[in-house]
Coordinates of C-alpha atoms and ligand atoms in Angstrom, one line a residue:
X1147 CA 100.7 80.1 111.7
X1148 CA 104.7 80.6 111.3
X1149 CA 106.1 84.5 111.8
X1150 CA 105.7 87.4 109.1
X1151 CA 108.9 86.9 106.7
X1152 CA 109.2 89.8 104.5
X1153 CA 110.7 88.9 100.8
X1154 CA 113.3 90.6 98.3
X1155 CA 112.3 91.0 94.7
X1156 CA 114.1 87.9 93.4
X1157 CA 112.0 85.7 96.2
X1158 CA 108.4 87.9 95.1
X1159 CA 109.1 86.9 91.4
X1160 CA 109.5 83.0 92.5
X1161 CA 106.5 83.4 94.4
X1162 CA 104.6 85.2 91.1
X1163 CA 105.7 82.3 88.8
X1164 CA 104.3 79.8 90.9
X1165 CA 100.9 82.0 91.7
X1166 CA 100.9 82.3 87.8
X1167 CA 100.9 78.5 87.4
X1168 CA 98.3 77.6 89.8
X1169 CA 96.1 81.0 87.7
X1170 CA 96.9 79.0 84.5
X1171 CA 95.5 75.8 86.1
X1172 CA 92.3 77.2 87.0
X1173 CA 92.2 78.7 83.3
X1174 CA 92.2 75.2 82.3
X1175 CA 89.8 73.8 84.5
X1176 CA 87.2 76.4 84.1
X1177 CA 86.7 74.8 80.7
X1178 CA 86.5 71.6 81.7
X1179 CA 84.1 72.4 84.6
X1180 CA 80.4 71.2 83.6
X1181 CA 77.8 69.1 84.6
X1182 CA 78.9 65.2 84.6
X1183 CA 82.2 65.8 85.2
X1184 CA 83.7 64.8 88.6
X1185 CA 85.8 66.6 90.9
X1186 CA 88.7 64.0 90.6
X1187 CA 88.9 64.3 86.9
X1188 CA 89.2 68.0 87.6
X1189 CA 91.9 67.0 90.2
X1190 CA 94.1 64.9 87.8
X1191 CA 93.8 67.1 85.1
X1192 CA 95.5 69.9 87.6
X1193 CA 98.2 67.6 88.8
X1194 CA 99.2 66.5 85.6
X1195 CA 99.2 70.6 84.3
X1196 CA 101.6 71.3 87.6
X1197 CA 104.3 68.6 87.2
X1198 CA 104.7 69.5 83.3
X1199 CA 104.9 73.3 84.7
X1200 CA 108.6 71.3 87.0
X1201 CA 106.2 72.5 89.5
X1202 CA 105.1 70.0 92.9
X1203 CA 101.3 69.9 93.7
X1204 CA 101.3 72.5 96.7
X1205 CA 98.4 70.7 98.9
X1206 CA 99.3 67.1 98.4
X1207 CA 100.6 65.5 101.3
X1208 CA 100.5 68.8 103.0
X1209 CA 99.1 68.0 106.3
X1210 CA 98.2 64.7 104.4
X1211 CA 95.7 66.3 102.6
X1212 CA 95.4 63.6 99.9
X1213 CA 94.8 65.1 96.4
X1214 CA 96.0 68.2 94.4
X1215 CA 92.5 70.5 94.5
X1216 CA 90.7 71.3 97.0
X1217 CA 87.4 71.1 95.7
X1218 CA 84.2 72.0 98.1
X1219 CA 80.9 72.0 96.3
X1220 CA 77.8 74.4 97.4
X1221 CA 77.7 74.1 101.6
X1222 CA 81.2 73.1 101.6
X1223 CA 83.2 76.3 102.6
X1224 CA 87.0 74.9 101.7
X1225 CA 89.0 72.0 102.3
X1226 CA 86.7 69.3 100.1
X1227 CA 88.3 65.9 99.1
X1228 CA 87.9 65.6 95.2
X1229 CA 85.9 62.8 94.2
X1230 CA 83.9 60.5 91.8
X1231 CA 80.4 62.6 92.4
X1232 CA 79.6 64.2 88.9
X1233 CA 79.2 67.8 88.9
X1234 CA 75.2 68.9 88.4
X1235 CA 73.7 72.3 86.4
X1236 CA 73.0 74.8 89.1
X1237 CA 76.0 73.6 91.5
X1238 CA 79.0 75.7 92.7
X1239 CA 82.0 74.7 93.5
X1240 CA 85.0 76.6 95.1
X1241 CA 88.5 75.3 93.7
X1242 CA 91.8 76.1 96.1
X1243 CA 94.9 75.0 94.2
X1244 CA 98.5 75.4 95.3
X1245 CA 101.8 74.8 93.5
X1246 CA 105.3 74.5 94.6
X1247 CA 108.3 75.7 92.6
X1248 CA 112.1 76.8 94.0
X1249 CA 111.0 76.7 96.6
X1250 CA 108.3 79.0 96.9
X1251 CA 104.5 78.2 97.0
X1252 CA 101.4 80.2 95.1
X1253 CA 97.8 79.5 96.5
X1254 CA 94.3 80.3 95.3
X1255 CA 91.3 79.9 94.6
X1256 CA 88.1 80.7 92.7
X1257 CA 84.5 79.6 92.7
X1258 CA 83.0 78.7 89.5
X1259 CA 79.7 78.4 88.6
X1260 CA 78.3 74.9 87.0
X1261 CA 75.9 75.9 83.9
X1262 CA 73.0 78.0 85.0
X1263 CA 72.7 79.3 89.0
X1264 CA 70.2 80.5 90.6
X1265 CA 70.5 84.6 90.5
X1266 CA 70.8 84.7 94.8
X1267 CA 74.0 82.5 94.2
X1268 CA 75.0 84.3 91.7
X1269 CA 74.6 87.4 93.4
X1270 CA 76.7 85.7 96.4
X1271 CA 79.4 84.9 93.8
X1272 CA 80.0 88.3 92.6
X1273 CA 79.9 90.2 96.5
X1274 CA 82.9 87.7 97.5
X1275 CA 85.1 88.8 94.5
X1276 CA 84.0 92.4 95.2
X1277 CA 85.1 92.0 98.9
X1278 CA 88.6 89.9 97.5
X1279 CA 89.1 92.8 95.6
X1280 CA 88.1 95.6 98.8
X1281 CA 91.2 93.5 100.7
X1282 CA 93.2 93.6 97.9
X1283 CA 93.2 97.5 97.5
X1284 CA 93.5 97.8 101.5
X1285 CA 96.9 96.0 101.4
X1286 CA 98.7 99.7 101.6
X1287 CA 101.3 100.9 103.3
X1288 CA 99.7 102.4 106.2
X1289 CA 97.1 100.1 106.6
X1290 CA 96.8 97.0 109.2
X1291 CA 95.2 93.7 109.1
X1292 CA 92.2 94.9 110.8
X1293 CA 91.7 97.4 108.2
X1294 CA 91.3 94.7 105.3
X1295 CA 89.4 92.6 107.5
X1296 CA 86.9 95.2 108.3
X1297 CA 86.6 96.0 104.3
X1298 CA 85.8 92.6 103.6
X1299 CA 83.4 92.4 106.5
X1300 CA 81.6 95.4 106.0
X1301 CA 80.2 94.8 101.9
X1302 CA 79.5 91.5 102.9
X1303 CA 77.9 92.2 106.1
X1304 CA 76.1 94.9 104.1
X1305 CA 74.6 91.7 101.6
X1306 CA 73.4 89.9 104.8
X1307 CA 76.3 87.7 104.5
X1308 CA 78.1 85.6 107.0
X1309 CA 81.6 85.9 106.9
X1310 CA 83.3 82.5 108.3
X1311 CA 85.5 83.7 111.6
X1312 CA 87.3 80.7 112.2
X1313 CA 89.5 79.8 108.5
X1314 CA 91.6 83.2 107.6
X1315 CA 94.0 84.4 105.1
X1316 CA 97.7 84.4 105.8
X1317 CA 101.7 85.1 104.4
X1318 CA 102.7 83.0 101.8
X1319 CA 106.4 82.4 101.0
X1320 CA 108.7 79.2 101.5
X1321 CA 105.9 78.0 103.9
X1322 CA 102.2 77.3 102.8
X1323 CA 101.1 79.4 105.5
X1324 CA 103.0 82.5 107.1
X1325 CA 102.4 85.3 109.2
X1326 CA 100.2 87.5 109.6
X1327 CA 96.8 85.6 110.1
X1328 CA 94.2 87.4 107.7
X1329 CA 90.8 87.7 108.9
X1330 CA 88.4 88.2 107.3
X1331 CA 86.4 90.8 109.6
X1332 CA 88.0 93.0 112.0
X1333 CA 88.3 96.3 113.6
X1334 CA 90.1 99.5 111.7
X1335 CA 93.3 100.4 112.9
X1336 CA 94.6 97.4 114.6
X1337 CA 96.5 94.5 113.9
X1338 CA 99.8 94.3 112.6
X1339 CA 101.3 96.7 109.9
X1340 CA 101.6 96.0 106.7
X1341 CA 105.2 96.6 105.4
X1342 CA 106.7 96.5 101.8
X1343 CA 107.6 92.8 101.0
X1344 CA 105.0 91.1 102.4
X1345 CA 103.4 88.8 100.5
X1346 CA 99.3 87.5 101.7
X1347 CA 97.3 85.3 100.4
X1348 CA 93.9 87.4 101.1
X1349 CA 90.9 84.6 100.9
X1350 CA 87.1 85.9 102.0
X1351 CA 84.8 82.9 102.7
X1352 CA 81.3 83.8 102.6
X1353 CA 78.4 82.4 103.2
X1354 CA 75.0 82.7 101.4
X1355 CA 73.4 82.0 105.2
X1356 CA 75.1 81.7 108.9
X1357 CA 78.5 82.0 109.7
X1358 CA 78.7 78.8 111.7
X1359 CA 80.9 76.2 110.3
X1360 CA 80.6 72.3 111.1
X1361 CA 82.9 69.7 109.5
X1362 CA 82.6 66.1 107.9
X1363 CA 84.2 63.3 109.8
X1364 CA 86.6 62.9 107.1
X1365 CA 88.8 65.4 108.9
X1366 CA 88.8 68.1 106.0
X1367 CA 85.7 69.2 104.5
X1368 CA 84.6 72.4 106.4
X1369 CA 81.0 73.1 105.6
X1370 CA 78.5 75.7 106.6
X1371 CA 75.6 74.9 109.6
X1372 CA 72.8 75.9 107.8
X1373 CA 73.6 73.9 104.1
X1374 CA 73.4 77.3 102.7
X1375 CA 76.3 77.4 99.6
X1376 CA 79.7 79.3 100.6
X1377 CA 81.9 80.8 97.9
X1378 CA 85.8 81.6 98.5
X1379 CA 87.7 83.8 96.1
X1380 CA 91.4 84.1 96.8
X1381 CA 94.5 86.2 95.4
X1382 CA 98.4 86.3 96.2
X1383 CA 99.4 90.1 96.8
X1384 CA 102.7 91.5 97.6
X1385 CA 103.4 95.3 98.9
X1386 CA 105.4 96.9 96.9
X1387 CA 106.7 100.3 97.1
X1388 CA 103.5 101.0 99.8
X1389 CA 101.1 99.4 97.0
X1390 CA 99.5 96.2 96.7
X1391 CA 100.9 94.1 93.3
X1392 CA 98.5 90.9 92.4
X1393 CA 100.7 87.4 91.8
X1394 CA 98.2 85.5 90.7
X1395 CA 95.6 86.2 88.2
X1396 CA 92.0 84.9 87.0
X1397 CA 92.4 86.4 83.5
X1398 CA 93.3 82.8 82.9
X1399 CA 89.5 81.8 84.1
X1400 CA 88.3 84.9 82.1
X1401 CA 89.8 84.0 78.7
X1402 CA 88.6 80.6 79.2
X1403 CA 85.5 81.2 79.9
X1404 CA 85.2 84.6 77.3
X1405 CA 84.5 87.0 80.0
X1406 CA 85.8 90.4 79.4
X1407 CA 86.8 92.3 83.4
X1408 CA 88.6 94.8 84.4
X1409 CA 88.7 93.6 88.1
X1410 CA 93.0 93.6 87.9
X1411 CA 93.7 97.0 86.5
X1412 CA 95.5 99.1 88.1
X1413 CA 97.3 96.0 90.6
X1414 CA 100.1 95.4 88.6
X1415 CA 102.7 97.2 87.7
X1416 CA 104.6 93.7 85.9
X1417 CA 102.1 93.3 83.0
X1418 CA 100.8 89.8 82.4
X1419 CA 101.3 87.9 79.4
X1420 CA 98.4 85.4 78.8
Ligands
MG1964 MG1 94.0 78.5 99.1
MG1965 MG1 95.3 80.2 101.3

């Protein structure tokens, strides 16, 4: 992971515009996500929404990772290759899409739900947003990266949760990934500071079972030990003025999907237009 690079206003509201077209992607797959339809579809359909935004597909090529979406279905934690598997009622799957514009790259994810889920996995579902939203709140002036960690850790910990140790959150700027690393456990009070312009990209994976990881032989897909499903939730965040302001958005994915939430309130000071 590159060094912490703290950002003016002008480079935070480049980094905001591209968050906000990565949210609006996701708005448009979460209606196009149901049973029979295949990840790649998803995948074309979000890389043809990006270009027509004069934005670049942020994951492509990165690494060589060879598609737009990553898309990791039930046991797959992050980093699945979309492809020509369709969807089935009761699946999950966890959607990380990234999108490049002046020069600046927005990065998240959400895990949507296929039809009906079981209630355990939907249970899981609504603990990782919870705990996305604990880190989100810690990212004060004052506070360290231990501190957000150790938020994160704790309510999922508290559901009997494992909480993936070796994939973390990170800065997000001109580079895909920056400084600081963002784990998601840790110990209050330590790590580095968290100053005004920094910008994270604060990501819990959780699993429903174990925290041991394994991974396909394709090179990518990062999946949990025990098959148990894994959801990952993420937001962009930038301190501003000693308080955490969100980037991206899933009101998107809520209007979409006719869900009414107040998760955001009180996290942005520059009001969203839908
Ligand atoms: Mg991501
Ligand atoms: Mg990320």
């Amino acid at each position: 992971m590159g060094s912490i690079i703290l950002k003016s206003l002008e480079q935070i509201e480049l980094i905001r515009e591209s968050a906000l077209i990565v949210s609006r992607t996701l708005g448009i797959l979460a209606s196009e996500i149901k049973p029979g339809v295949t990840s790649l579809e998803l995948d074309k359909i979000a890389e043809t929404y990006i270009r027509d935004q004069g934005a670049e597909p942020g994951f492509l090529g990165l690494y060589d990772f060879p598609n737009t979406l990553c898309i990791s279905p039930n046991s797959q934690i992050v980093h699945g290759i979309p492809n020509d598997i369709p969807l089935e009622e009761g699946d999950i799957i966890s959607i990380d899409c990234g999108a490049l514009k002046n020069g600046f790259y927005g990065d998240h994810a959400y895990t949507f739900a296929v039809g009906n889920i079981d209630p355990e996995v939907e249970k899981l579902l609504e603990v990782t947003k919870a705990s996305l939203y604990e880190g989100v709140k810690c990212f004060k002036e004052g506070n360290r990266v231990g501190d957000l960690g150790h938020k994160i850790q704790s309510l999922c910990k508290s559901n009997g949760y494992g909480v993936v140790r070796e994939l973390v959150g990170h800065g997000l700027g001109a580079s895909m990934h920056e400084g600081p690393e963002v784990p998601n456990y840790g110990k209050r009070g330590t790590g580095k500071k968290f100053l005004n312009g920094m910008v994270l990209a604060i990501e819990p994976m959780i699993n429903l079972g174990t925290h041991r990881i394994k991974q396909l032989k394709d090179g990518w897909t990062i999946l949990t030990a025990d098959g148990k499903v894994s959801a990952h939730f993420e937001h962009n965040v930038a301190l501003l003025d000693g308080k955490p302001e969100l980037l991206s958005s899933f009101k998107y994915i809520y209007s979409s999907l006719g869900i009414k939430s107040d998760e955001e309130e009180g996290l942005r000071k520059t009001p969203l237009v839908l």
